[in-house]
mmCIF file of C-alpha atoms in Angstrom:
data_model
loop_
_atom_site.group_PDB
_atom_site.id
_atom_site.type_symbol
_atom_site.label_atom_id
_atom_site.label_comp_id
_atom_site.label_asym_id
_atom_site.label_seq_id
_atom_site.Cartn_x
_atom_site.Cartn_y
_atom_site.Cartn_z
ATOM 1 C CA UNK A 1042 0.000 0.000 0.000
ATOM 2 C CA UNK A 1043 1.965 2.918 -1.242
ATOM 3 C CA UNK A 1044 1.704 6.014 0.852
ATOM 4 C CA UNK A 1045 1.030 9.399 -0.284
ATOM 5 C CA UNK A 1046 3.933 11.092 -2.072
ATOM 6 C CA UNK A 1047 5.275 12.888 -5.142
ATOM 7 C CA UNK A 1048 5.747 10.786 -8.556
ATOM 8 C CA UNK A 1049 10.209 11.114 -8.046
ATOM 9 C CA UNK A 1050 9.253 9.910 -4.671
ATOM 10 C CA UNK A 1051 6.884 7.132 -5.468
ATOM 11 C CA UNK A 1052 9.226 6.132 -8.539
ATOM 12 C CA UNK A 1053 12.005 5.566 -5.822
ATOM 13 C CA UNK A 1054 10.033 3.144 -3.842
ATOM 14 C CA UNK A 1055 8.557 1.481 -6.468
ATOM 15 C CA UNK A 1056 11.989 0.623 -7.682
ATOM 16 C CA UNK A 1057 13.227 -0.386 -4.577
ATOM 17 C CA UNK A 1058 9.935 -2.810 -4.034
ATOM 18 C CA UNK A 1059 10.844 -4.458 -7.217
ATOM 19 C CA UNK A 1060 14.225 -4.638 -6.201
ATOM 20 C CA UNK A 1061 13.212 -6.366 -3.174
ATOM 21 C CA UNK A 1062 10.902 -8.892 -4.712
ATOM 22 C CA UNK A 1063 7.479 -7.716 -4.209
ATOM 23 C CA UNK A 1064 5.039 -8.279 -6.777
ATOM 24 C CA UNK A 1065 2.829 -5.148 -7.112
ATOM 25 C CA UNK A 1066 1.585 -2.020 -5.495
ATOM 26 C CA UNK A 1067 -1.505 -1.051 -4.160
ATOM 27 C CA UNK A 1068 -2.687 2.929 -4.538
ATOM 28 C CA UNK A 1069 -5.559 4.265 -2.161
ATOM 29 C CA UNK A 1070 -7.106 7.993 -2.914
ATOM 30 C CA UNK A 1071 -6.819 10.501 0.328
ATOM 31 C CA UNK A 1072 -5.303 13.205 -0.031
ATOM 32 C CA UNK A 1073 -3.951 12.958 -3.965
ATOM 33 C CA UNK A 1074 -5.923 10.948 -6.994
ATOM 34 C CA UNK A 1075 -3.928 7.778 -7.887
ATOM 35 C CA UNK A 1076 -3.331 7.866 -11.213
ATOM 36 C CA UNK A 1077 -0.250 10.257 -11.335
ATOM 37 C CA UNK A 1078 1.334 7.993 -8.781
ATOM 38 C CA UNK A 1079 0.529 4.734 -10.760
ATOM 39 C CA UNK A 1080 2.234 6.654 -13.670
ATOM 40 C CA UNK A 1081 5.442 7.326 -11.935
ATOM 41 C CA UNK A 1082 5.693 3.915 -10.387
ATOM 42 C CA UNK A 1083 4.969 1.662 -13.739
ATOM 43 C CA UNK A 1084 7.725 3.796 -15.673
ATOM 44 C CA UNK A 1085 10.190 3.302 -12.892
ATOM 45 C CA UNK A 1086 9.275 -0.693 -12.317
ATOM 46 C CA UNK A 1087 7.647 -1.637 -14.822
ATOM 47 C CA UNK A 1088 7.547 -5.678 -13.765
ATOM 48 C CA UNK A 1089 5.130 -4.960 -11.171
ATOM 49 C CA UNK A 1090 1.596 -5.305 -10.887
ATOM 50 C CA UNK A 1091 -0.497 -2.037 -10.026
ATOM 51 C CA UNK A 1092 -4.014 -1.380 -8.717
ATOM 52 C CA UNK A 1093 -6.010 1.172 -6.610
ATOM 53 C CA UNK A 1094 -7.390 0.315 -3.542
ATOM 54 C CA UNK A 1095 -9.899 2.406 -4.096
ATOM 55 C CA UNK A 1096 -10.856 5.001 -5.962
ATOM 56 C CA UNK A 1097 -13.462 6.927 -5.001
ATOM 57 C CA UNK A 1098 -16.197 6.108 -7.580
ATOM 58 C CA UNK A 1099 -19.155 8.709 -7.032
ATOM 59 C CA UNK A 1100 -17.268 11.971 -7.958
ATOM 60 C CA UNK A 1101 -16.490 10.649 -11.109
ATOM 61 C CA UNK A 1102 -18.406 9.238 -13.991
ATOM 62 C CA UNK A 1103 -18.205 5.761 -15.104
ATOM 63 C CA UNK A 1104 -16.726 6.728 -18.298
ATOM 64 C CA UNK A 1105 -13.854 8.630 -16.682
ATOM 65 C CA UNK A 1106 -13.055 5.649 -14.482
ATOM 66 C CA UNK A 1107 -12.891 3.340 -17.275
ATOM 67 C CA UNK A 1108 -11.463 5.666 -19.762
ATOM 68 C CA UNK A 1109 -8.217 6.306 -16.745
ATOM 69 C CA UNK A 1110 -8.642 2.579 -16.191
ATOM 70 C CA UNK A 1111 -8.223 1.949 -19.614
ATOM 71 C CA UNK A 1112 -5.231 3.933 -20.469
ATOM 72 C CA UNK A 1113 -3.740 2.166 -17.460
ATOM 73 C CA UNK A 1114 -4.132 -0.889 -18.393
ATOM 74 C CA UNK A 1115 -2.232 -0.628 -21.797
ATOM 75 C CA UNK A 1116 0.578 1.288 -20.693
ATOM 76 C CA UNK A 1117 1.379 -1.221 -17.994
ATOM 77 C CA UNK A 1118 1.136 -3.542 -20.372
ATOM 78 C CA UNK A 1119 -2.054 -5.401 -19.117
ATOM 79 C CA UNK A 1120 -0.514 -4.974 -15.400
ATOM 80 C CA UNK A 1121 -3.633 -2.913 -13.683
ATOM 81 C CA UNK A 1122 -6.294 -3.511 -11.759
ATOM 82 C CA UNK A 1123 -8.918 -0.760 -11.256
ATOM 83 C CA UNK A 1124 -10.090 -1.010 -7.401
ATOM 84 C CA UNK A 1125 -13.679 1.162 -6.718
ATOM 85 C CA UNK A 1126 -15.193 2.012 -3.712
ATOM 86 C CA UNK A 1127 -18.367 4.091 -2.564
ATOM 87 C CA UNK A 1128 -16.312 5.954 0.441
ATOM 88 C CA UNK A 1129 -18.674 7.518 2.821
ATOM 89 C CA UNK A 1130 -21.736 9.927 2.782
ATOM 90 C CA UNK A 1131 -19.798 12.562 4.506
ATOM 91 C CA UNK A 1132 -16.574 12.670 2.107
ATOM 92 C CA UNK A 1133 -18.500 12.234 -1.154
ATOM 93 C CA UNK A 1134 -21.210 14.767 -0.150
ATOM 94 C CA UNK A 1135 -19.386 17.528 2.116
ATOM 95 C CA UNK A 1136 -15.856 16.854 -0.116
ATOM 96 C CA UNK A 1137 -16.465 16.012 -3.067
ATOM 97 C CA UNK A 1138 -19.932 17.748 -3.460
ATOM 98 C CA UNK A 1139 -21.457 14.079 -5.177
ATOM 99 C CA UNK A 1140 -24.554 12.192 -4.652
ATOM 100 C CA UNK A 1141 -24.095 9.159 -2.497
ATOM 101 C CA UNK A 1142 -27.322 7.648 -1.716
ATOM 102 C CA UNK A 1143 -28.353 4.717 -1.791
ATOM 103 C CA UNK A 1144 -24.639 3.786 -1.649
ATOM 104 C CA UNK A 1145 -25.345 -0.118 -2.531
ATOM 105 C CA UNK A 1146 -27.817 -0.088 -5.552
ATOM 106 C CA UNK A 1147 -25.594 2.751 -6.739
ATOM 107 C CA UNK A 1148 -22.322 0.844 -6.567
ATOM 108 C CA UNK A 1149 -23.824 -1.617 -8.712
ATOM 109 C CA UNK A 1150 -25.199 0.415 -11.393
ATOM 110 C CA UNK A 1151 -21.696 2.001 -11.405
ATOM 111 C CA UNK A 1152 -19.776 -0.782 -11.611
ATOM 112 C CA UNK A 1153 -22.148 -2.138 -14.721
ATOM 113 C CA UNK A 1154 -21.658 0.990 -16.276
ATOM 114 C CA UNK A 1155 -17.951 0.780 -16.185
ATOM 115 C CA UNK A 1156 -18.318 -2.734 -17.874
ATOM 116 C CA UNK A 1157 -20.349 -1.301 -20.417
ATOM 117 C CA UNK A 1158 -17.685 1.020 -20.911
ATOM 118 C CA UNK A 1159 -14.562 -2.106 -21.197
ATOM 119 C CA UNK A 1160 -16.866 -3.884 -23.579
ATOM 120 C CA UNK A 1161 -17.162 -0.697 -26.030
ATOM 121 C CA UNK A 1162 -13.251 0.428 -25.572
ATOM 122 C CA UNK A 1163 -13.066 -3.523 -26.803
ATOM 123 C CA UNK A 1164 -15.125 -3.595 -29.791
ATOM 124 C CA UNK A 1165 -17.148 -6.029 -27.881
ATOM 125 C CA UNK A 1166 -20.649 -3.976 -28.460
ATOM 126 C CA UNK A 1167 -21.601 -0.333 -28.769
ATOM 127 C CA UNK A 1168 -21.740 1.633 -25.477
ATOM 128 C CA UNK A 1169 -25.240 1.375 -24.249
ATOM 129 C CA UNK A 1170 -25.909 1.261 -20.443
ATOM 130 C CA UNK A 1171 -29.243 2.373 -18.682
ATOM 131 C CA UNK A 1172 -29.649 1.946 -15.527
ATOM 132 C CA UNK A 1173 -31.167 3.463 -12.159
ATOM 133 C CA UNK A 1174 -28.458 6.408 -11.391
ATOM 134 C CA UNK A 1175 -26.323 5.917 -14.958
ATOM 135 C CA UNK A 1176 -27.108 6.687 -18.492
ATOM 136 C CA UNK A 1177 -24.245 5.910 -21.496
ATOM 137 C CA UNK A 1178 -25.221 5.397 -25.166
ATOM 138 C CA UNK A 1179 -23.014 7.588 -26.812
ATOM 139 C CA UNK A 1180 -19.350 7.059 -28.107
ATOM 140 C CA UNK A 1181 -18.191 8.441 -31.464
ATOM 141 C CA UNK A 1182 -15.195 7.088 -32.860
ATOM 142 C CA UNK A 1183 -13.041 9.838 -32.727
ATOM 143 C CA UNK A 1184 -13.744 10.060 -28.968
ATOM 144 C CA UNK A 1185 -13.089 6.484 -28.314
ATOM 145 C CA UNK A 1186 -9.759 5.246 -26.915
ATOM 146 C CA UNK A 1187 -7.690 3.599 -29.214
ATOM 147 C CA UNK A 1188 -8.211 -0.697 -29.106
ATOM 148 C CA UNK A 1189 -4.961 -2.372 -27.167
ATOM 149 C CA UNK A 1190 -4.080 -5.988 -26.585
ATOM 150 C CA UNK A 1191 -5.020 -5.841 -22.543
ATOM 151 C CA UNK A 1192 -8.498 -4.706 -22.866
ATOM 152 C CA UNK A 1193 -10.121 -7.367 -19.934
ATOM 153 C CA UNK A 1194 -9.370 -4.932 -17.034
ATOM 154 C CA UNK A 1195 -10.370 -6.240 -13.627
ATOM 155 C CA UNK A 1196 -12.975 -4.316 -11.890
ATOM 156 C CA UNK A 1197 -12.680 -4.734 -7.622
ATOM 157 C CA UNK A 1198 -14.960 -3.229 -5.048
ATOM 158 C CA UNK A 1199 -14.583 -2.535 -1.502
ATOM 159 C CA UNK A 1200 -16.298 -3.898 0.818
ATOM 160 C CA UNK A 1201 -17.435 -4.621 4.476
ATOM 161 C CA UNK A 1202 -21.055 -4.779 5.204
ATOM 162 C CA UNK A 1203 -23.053 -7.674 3.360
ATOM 163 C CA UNK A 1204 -24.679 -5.922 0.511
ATOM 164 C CA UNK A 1205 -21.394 -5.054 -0.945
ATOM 165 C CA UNK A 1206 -20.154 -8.215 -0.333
ATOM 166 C CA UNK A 1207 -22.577 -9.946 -2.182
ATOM 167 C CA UNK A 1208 -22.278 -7.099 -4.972
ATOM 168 C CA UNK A 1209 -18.792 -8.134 -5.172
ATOM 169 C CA UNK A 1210 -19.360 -12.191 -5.240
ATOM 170 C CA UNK A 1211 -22.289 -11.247 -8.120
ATOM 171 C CA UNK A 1212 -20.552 -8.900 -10.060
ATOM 172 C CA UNK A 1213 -16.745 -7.512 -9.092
ATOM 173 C CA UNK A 1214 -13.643 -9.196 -10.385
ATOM 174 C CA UNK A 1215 -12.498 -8.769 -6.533
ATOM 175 C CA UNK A 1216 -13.138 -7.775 -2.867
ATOM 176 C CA UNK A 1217 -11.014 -4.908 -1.424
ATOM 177 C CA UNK A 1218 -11.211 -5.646 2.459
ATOM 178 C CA UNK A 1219 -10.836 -3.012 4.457
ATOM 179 C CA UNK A 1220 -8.000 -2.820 6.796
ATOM 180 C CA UNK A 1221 -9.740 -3.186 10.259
ATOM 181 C CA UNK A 1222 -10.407 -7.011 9.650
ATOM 182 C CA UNK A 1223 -10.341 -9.853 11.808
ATOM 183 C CA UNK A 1224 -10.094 -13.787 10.695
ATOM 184 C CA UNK A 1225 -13.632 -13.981 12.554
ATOM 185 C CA UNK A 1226 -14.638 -10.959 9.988
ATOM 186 C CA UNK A 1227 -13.490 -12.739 6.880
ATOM 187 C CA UNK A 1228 -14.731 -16.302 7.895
ATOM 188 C CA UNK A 1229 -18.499 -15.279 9.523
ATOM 189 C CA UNK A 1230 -19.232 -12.298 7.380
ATOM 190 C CA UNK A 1231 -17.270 -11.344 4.215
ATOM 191 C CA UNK A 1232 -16.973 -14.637 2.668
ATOM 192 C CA UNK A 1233 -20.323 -15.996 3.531
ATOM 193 C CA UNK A 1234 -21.352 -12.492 1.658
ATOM 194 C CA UNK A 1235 -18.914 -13.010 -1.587
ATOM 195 C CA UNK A 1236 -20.218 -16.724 -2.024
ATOM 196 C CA UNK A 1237 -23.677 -15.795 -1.766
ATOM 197 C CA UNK A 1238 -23.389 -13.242 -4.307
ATOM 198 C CA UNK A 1239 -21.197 -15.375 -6.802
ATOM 199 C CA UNK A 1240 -24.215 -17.866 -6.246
ATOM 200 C CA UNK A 1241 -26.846 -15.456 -7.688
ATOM 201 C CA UNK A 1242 -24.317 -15.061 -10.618
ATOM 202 C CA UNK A 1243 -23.644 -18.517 -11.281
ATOM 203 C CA UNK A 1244 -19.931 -17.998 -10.383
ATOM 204 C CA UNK A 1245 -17.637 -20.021 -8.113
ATOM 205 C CA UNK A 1246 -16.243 -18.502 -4.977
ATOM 206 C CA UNK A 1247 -12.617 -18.800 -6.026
ATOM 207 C CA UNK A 1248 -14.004 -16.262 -9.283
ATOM 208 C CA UNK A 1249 -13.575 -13.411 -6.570
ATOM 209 C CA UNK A 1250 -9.726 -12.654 -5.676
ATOM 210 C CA UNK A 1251 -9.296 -11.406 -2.610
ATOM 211 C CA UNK A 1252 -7.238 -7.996 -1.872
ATOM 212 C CA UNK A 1253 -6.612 -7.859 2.007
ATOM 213 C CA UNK A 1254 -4.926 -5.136 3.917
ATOM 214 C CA UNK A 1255 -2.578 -6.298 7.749
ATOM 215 C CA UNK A 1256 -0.809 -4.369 9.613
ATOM 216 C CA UNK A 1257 2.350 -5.521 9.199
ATOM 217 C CA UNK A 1258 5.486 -4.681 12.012
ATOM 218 C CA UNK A 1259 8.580 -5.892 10.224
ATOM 219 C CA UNK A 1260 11.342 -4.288 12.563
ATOM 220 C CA UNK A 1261 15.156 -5.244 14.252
ATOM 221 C CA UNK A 1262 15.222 -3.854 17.564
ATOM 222 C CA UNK A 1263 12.417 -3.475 20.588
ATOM 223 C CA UNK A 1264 12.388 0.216 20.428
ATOM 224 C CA UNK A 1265 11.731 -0.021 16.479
ATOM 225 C CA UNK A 1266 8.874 -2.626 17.436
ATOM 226 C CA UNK A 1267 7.312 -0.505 19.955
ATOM 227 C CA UNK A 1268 7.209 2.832 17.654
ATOM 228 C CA UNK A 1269 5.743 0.545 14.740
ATOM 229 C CA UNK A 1270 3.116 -1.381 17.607
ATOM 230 C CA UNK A 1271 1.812 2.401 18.247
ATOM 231 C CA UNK A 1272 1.489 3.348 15.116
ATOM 232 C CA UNK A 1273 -0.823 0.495 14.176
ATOM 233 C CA UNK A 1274 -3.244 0.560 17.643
ATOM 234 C CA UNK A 1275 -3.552 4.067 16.388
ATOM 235 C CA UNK A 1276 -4.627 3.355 12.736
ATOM 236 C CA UNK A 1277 -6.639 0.665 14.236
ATOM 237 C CA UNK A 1278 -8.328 3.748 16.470
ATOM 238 C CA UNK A 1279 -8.857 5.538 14.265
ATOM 239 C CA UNK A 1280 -10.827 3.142 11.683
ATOM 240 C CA UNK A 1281 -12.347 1.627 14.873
ATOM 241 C CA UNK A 1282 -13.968 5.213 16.102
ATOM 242 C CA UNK A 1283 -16.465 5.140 13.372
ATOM 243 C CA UNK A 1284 -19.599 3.365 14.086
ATOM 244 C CA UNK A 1285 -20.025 1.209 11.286
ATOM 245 C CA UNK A 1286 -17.261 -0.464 12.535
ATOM 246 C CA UNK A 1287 -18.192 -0.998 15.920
ATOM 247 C CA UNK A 1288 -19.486 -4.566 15.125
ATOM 248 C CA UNK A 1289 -16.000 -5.533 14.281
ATOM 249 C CA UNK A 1290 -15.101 -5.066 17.776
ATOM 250 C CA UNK A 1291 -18.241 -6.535 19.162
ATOM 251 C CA UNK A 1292 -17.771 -9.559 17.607
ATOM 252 C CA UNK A 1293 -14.524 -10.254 19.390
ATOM 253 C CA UNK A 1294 -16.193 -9.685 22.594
ATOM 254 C CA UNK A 1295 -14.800 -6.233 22.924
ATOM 255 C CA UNK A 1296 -18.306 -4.057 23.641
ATOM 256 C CA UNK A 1297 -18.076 -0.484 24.235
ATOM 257 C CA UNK A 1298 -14.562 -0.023 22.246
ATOM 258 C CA UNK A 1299 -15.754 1.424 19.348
ATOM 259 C CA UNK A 1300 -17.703 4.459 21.082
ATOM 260 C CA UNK A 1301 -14.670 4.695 23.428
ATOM 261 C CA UNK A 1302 -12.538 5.268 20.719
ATOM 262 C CA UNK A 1303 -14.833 7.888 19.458
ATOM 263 C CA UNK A 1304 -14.714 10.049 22.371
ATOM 264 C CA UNK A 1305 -11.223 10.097 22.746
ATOM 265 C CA UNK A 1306 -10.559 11.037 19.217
ATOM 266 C CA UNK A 1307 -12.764 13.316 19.852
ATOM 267 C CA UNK A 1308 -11.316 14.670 22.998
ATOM 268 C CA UNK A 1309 -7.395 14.662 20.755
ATOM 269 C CA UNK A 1310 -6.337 11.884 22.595
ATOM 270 C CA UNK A 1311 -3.904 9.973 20.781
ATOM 271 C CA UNK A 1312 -2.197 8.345 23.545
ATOM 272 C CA UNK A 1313 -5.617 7.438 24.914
ATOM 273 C CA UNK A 1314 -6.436 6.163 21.123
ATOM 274 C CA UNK A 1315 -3.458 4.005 20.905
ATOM 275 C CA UNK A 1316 -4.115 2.666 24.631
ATOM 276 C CA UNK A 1317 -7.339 1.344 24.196
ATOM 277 C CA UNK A 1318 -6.499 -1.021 21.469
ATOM 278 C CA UNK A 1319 -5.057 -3.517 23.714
ATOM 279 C CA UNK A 1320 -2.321 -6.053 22.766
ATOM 280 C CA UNK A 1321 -4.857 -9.307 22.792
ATOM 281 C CA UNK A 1322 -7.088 -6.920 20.101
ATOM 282 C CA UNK A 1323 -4.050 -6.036 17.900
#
């Protein structure tokens, strides 16, 4: 998961990930889009496999997303993945100044419309998608992008409560989990979700790859360990202080933490933050 950073930056580390034997990269959108990044990083290692993990889907059209997804795809040479997400109500309404609801049903349209979008960049069938929240029928040839050899772009979704995770069994290429997870999570609740979808569909299980986030604490020395332990309790916080993700806590027989967590981030308190994710829960 690379972080946020200039292209010479993210060029660097891309070449020193390949250098080191890692297979790919994984792009989330905060504070910068991903695609510049992406850019950067397949020029500089060009072996590795790329994807976003997510981009934020609302704010931009279907087209756009498969148009970027598109050009992607042929200048890595058939090495990207194109990860959506819906994000929240808050950041898509109050940030991006998009329509959200119903977040579900709209994912799905969106994510048909995309496919509609693949299958016309292929020569597959002319554009025509109508759906509840996404309209596409036209695409002149001078405004289509030019045919390539690595046209079947995978399509991923994020997702965590069980509608999305039976839109992604039923119709995503993969799952993006998000990174406050637990075993328990993936074995009780996303899975069950995925399969049940990919029943619908007529698809195996194993159709669905799944792309899963851990806090990981590689380190040499105890005082590296505990800096690194910190860090993560606080991540964990922080994903843990919203209430849609209290039932991750509750399943693991930790009531109450999620709410804690709130209030303390509300209050500022890191330390506190970091404190209440115990050792047992990291």
């Amino acid at each position: 998961m690379a972080p946020t950073a200039g292209w010479a930056e993210t060029a660097e580390l891309a070449r020193t990930i390949e250098a080191a034997g890692f297979s790919g990269m994984l792009f989330t959108e905060t504070s910068q889009t991903p695609w510049g990044q992406i850019t950067a990083a397949s020029l500089a290692a060009p072996t590795l496999q790329f994807c976003t993990g997510i981009a934020v889907a609302f704010p931009r059209s279907p087209m756009i997303a498969a148009s970027q997804a598109w050009e992607l795809a042929e200048n890595t040479r058939g090495k990207f993945r194109l990860g959506l997400g819906s994000q929240v109500r808050a950041h898509v309404k109050r940030r991006y100044g998009a329509e959200f609801d119903p977040p579900g049903p709209r994912l799905r349209d969106y994510v048909a419309a995309v496919k509609a979008c693949l299958r016309a960049f292929r020569g597959d069938e002319p554009l025509h998608h109508e759906g509840p929240y996404y309209d596409l029928s036209l695409l002149p040839a001078q405004w289509a992008p030019r045919r390539h050899e690595w046209g079947d772009v995978k399509v991923d979704i994020s997702a965590v409560g069980p509608y999305m995770c039976r839109l992604a069994g039923e119709l995503a290429d993969g799952v993006h989990v998000h990174p406050l997870h637990s075993m328990h999570y993936l074995r009780e609740r996303l899975l069950p979700g995925v399969a049940e979808g990919a029943a619908r569909a007529g698809r195996a299980t194993d159709d669905v790859d799944l792309i899963v986030p851990v806090f990981a604490i590689p380190c040499d020395t105890p005082e590296e360990r505990a800096v690194m332990v910190r860090t993560a309790k606080t991540q964990i916080g922080f994903y843990g202080s919203t209430a849609n993700y209290a039932f991750q806590f509750d399943d693991l027989g930790y009531p109450g933490t999620s709410a804690e967590l709130n209030r303390r981030l509300k209050a500022g308190d890191l330390d506190g933050v970091a404190a209440t994710i115990t050792d047992e829960m990291l």
